[in-house]
Coordinates of C-alpha atoms in Angstrom, one line a residue:
M1 CA 0.0 0.0 0.0
K2 CA 2.9 2.4 0.6
K3 CA 3.9 2.3 -3.0
T4 CA 0.3 3.0 -4.1
Y5 CA 0.2 6.0 -1.7
A6 CA 3.5 7.2 -3.2
A7 CA 1.9 7.0 -6.7
I8 CA -1.1 9.0 -5.6
L9 CA 1.0 11.6 -3.8
A10 CA 3.2 12.0 -6.9
I11 CA 0.1 12.9 -8.9
L12 CA -1.0 15.4 -6.3
I13 CA 2.4 17.0 -6.2
F14 CA 2.4 17.3 -10.0
I15 CA -1.1 18.9 -10.0
L16 CA -0.3 21.2 -7.0
I17 CA 2.9 22.6 -8.6
Q18 CA 1.3 23.1 -12.0
T19 CA -1.6 24.9 -10.4
L20 CA 0.7 27.0 -8.3
G21 CA 2.6 28.0 -11.4
G22 CA -0.6 29.1 -13.1
V23 CA -1.7 31.0 -10.0
I24 CA 1.6 32.9 -9.8
L25 CA 1.3 33.8 -13.5
A26 CA -2.3 35.0 -13.0
F27 CA -1.5 37.2 -10.0
S28 CA 1.6 38.6 -11.6
G29 CA -0.4 39.7 -14.6
T30 CA 2.3 38.3 -16.9
S31 CA 1.0 36.1 -19.7
T32 CA 3.7 36.5 -22.3
P33 CA 5.0 33.4 -24.1
F34 CA 8.3 33.7 -22.3
A35 CA 6.7 33.8 -18.8
L36 CA 4.5 30.9 -19.6
T37 CA 7.4 28.9 -21.0
L38 CA 9.5 29.7 -18.0
S39 CA 6.7 28.6 -15.7
I40 CA 6.4 25.3 -17.5
I41 CA 10.1 24.6 -17.3
L42 CA 10.5 25.7 -13.6
S43 CA 7.4 23.9 -12.4
G44 CA 8.4 20.7 -14.2
L45 CA 12.0 20.7 -12.8
L46 CA 10.7 21.5 -9.3
T47 CA 8.3 18.6 -9.5
A48 CA 11.0 16.2 -10.6
L49 CA 13.4 17.4 -7.9
I50 CA 10.7 16.9 -5.2
L51 CA 10.0 13.4 -6.4
F52 CA 13.6 12.5 -6.4
G53 CA 14.1 14.1 -3.0
M54 CA 11.2 12.1 -1.6
R55 CA 12.6 8.9 -3.2
F56 CA 9.4 8.3 -5.2
T57 CA 11.7 7.3 -8.0
Q58 CA 14.4 4.6 -8.3
G59 CA 17.8 5.3 -9.6
G60 CA 20.4 3.2 -11.4
R61 CA 19.0 1.1 -14.3
T62 CA 15.7 2.9 -14.3
F63 CA 17.4 5.9 -15.9
S64 CA 20.3 4.2 -17.6
P65 CA 20.5 4.0 -21.4
A66 CA 23.1 1.3 -21.0
T67 CA 20.3 -1.2 -19.9
I68 CA 18.4 -0.7 -23.1
H69 CA 18.7 -3.2 -26.0
W70 CA 18.8 -0.6 -28.7
P71 CA 18.2 -2.7 -31.8
L72 CA 14.9 -3.9 -30.3
A73 CA 14.2 -0.5 -28.9
S74 CA 14.4 1.0 -32.3
V75 CA 11.7 -1.3 -33.5
A76 CA 9.5 -0.3 -30.6
I77 CA 10.1 3.4 -31.3
V78 CA 8.9 2.9 -34.9
G79 CA 5.9 1.1 -33.7
A80 CA 5.0 3.6 -31.0
L81 CA 5.3 6.6 -33.4
C82 CA 3.2 4.9 -36.0
A83 CA 0.6 4.2 -33.3
D84 CA 0.7 7.8 -32.1
F85 CA 0.2 9.1 -35.6
A86 CA -2.7 6.6 -36.2
I87 CA -4.3 7.9 -32.9
A88 CA -3.9 11.5 -34.1
L89 CA -5.5 10.6 -37.4
M90 CA -8.4 8.8 -35.8
S91 CA -9.2 11.8 -33.5
D92 CA -9.1 14.2 -36.5
P93 CA -12.8 13.9 -37.6
F94 CA -14.0 14.6 -34.1
D95 CA -12.7 18.2 -34.2
L96 CA -12.3 18.5 -30.4
P97 CA -11.7 22.0 -29.0
N98 CA -8.2 23.0 -28.3
L99 CA -8.3 25.4 -25.3
M100 CA -4.5 26.0 -25.4
E101 CA -4.0 26.4 -29.2
E102 CA -3.0 30.1 -29.1
Q103 CA -0.6 29.5 -26.2
F104 CA 0.9 26.4 -27.8
L105 CA 1.5 28.3 -31.1
Q106 CA 3.2 31.2 -29.3
I107 CA 5.4 28.9 -27.2
A108 CA 6.4 26.7 -30.1
A109 CA 7.6 29.7 -32.0
T110 CA 10.5 30.4 -29.6
P111 CA 13.7 28.5 -28.9
L112 CA 12.9 28.3 -25.2
G113 CA 9.4 27.2 -25.9
I114 CA 10.7 24.4 -28.2
L115 CA 13.0 23.3 -25.4
A116 CA 10.0 23.2 -23.0
M117 CA 7.6 21.4 -25.2
A118 CA 9.9 19.0 -27.0
L119 CA 12.4 18.1 -24.2
V120 CA 11.7 19.3 -20.7
G121 CA 8.0 18.6 -20.7
P122 CA 8.3 15.0 -22.0
V123 CA 11.1 14.1 -19.7
V124 CA 9.4 15.5 -16.6
E125 CA 6.2 13.8 -17.5
E126 CA 7.9 10.5 -17.9
V127 CA 9.6 10.9 -14.5
V128 CA 6.2 11.6 -13.0
F129 CA 3.7 9.4 -14.7
R130 CA 5.9 6.4 -15.8
E131 CA 8.4 6.2 -13.0
A132 CA 6.8 7.8 -9.9
V133 CA 3.2 6.8 -10.7
L134 CA 3.3 3.6 -12.9
G135 CA 6.6 2.4 -11.3
N136 CA 5.2 2.6 -7.8
L137 CA 2.0 0.9 -8.8
L138 CA 3.9 -1.9 -10.3
R139 CA 6.3 -2.1 -7.3
G140 CA 3.2 -2.2 -5.1
R141 CA 2.2 -5.4 -6.9
M142 CA -0.8 -4.0 -8.7
R143 CA -1.7 -6.0 -11.8
P144 CA 0.4 -4.6 -14.7
W145 CA -2.6 -4.1 -17.1
L146 CA -4.5 -2.2 -14.4
A147 CA -1.5 -0.1 -13.3
I148 CA -0.8 0.8 -17.0
L149 CA -4.4 1.7 -17.6
L150 CA -4.8 3.8 -14.4
S151 CA -1.6 5.7 -15.0
S152 CA -2.5 6.4 -18.6
L153 CA -6.0 7.7 -17.6
V154 CA -4.5 10.0 -15.1
F155 CA -1.9 11.2 -17.7
G156 CA -4.7 12.0 -20.1
L157 CA -6.9 13.8 -17.6
V158 CA -4.2 16.1 -16.1
H159 CA -3.8 17.7 -19.5
L160 CA -7.3 19.3 -19.0
N161 CA -7.6 20.1 -22.7
P162 CA -10.4 18.3 -24.7
I163 CA -8.2 17.7 -27.8
Q164 CA -5.4 16.3 -25.7
I165 CA -7.2 14.1 -23.2
P166 CA -8.1 11.1 -25.5
F167 CA -4.8 11.3 -27.4
A168 CA -2.7 11.6 -24.2
T169 CA -4.5 8.7 -22.6
L170 CA -3.9 6.3 -25.5
V171 CA -0.3 7.5 -26.0
G172 CA 0.2 7.2 -22.2
F173 CA -0.9 3.6 -22.5
I174 CA 1.7 2.9 -25.2
L175 CA 4.4 4.6 -23.1
G176 CA 3.3 2.6 -20.1
L177 CA 3.8 -0.6 -22.1
L178 CA 7.3 0.4 -23.0
Y179 CA 8.1 1.3 -19.4
Y180 CA 6.7 -2.0 -18.1
K181 CA 8.6 -4.1 -20.6
T182 CA 12.0 -2.3 -20.1
G183 CA 11.7 -1.1 -16.5
N184 CA 13.3 2.1 -17.7
I185 CA 12.0 5.6 -18.6
V186 CA 14.6 6.1 -21.3
L187 CA 12.7 4.4 -24.1
P188 CA 9.3 6.0 -23.3
A189 CA 11.0 9.4 -22.9
I190 CA 12.5 9.1 -26.4
V191 CA 9.2 8.3 -27.9
H192 CA 7.6 11.1 -25.9
I193 CA 10.3 13.6 -27.1
L194 CA 9.9 12.5 -30.7
N195 CA 6.1 12.7 -30.6
N196 CA 6.2 16.3 -29.1
S197 CA 8.9 17.4 -31.5
L198 CA 6.8 16.3 -34.4
S199 CA 3.9 18.3 -33.0
V200 CA 6.1 21.4 -32.6
I201 CA 7.3 21.1 -36.2
E202 CA 3.7 20.8 -37.4
M203 CA 2.7 23.9 -35.4
N204 CA 5.5 25.9 -36.8
I205 CA 4.8 24.8 -40.4
L206 CA 1.0 25.3 -40.3
G207 CA 0.9 28.2 -37.8
P208 CA -2.6 29.5 -37.1
E209 CA -4.0 27.3 -40.0
I210 CA -3.5 24.3 -37.7
S211 CA -6.9 25.0 -36.2
T212 CA -8.6 24.3 -39.6
F213 CA -6.1 21.7 -41.0
S214 CA -7.6 18.2 -41.3
Y215 CA -5.9 15.1 -42.6
F216 CA -9.4 13.6 -43.1
R217 CA -10.3 16.4 -45.5
L218 CA -6.9 16.5 -47.1
L219 CA -6.6 12.8 -47.9
G220 CA -10.2 11.8 -48.5
L221 CA -11.9 8.9 -46.9
P222 CA -10.3 5.9 -48.8
L223 CA -6.7 7.2 -48.4
Y224 CA -7.4 8.3 -44.8
L225 CA -8.6 4.8 -43.8
A226 CA -5.8 3.1 -45.8
L227 CA -3.2 5.2 -44.0
I228 CA -4.6 4.5 -40.6
L229 CA -4.7 0.7 -41.4
L230 CA -1.1 0.8 -42.6
L231 CA 0.1 2.6 -39.5
L232 CA -1.8 0.2 -37.2
L233 CA -0.3 -2.8 -39.0
I234 CA 3.2 -1.5 -38.7
S235 CA 2.6 -0.6 -35.1
F236 CA 1.1 -4.1 -34.3
F237 CA 3.9 -6.1 -35.9
S238 CA 6.6 -3.8 -34.5
F239 CA 5.3 -4.1 -31.0
R240 CA 4.7 -7.8 -31.4
Y241 CA 8.3 -8.4 -32.4
F242 CA 9.6 -6.1 -29.6
W243 CA 7.4 -7.7 -27.0
T244 CA 8.3 -11.2 -28.0
H245 CA 12.1 -10.7 -28.1
Y246 CA 12.7 -8.1 -25.3
S247 CA 13.3 -9.9 -22.0
K248 CA 10.9 -8.8 -19.3
C249 CA 12.5 -7.0 -16.4
S250 CA 11.6 -7.0 -12.8
H251 CA 9.8 -4.1 -11.0
A252 CA 10.3 -5.5 -7.6

């Protein structure tokens, strides 16, 4: 039970610090892209430091690239990115509202914002949701499928943005599978970084037009469905190969 409590407390710490950062910005009357970006970076780093200080994370092999079998990891990265793109395509026709679109575009247009969105954010979120949350649930002997499901649901919900919630939940499940199989946040962090980097590139290419851009309308129904099917097939066989050949590690 102590490990489960640690996972819950890690979530609360993350939410509290994120909320505190937002409150400080609101009371300061500063809402520039630089201030928002700095708040994201500082609150993320503070969260990670607190979790490390409270020993809600494990050291050693949990954060070591040397423990990763990179040829098999490369297969998993391809499969995960294909799955991420397929999920994004499938959510396209629903046209869910993006409450943070303007802020995201402003942040993604600056070097510091790119650093925050493509590197700091993903790494901090992996420390929180894969290592401190999922890791503690697994070490607390919760059934793996349930631990991965719960951590991914929380990961999706904390984004508080309709367009991000279903996508982040499903992506969180994929990242959870990678963490469970490797016992290491390096591989899910790389996938998370690549996924966010592609989103940043897309925002900088499309600019404000991203709000009206639709793969569904661009490709047409037959090509749209064919692309989703192709991506899902690549993802399925990549993950199957990775899962079959990658030795399962211990979370004890």
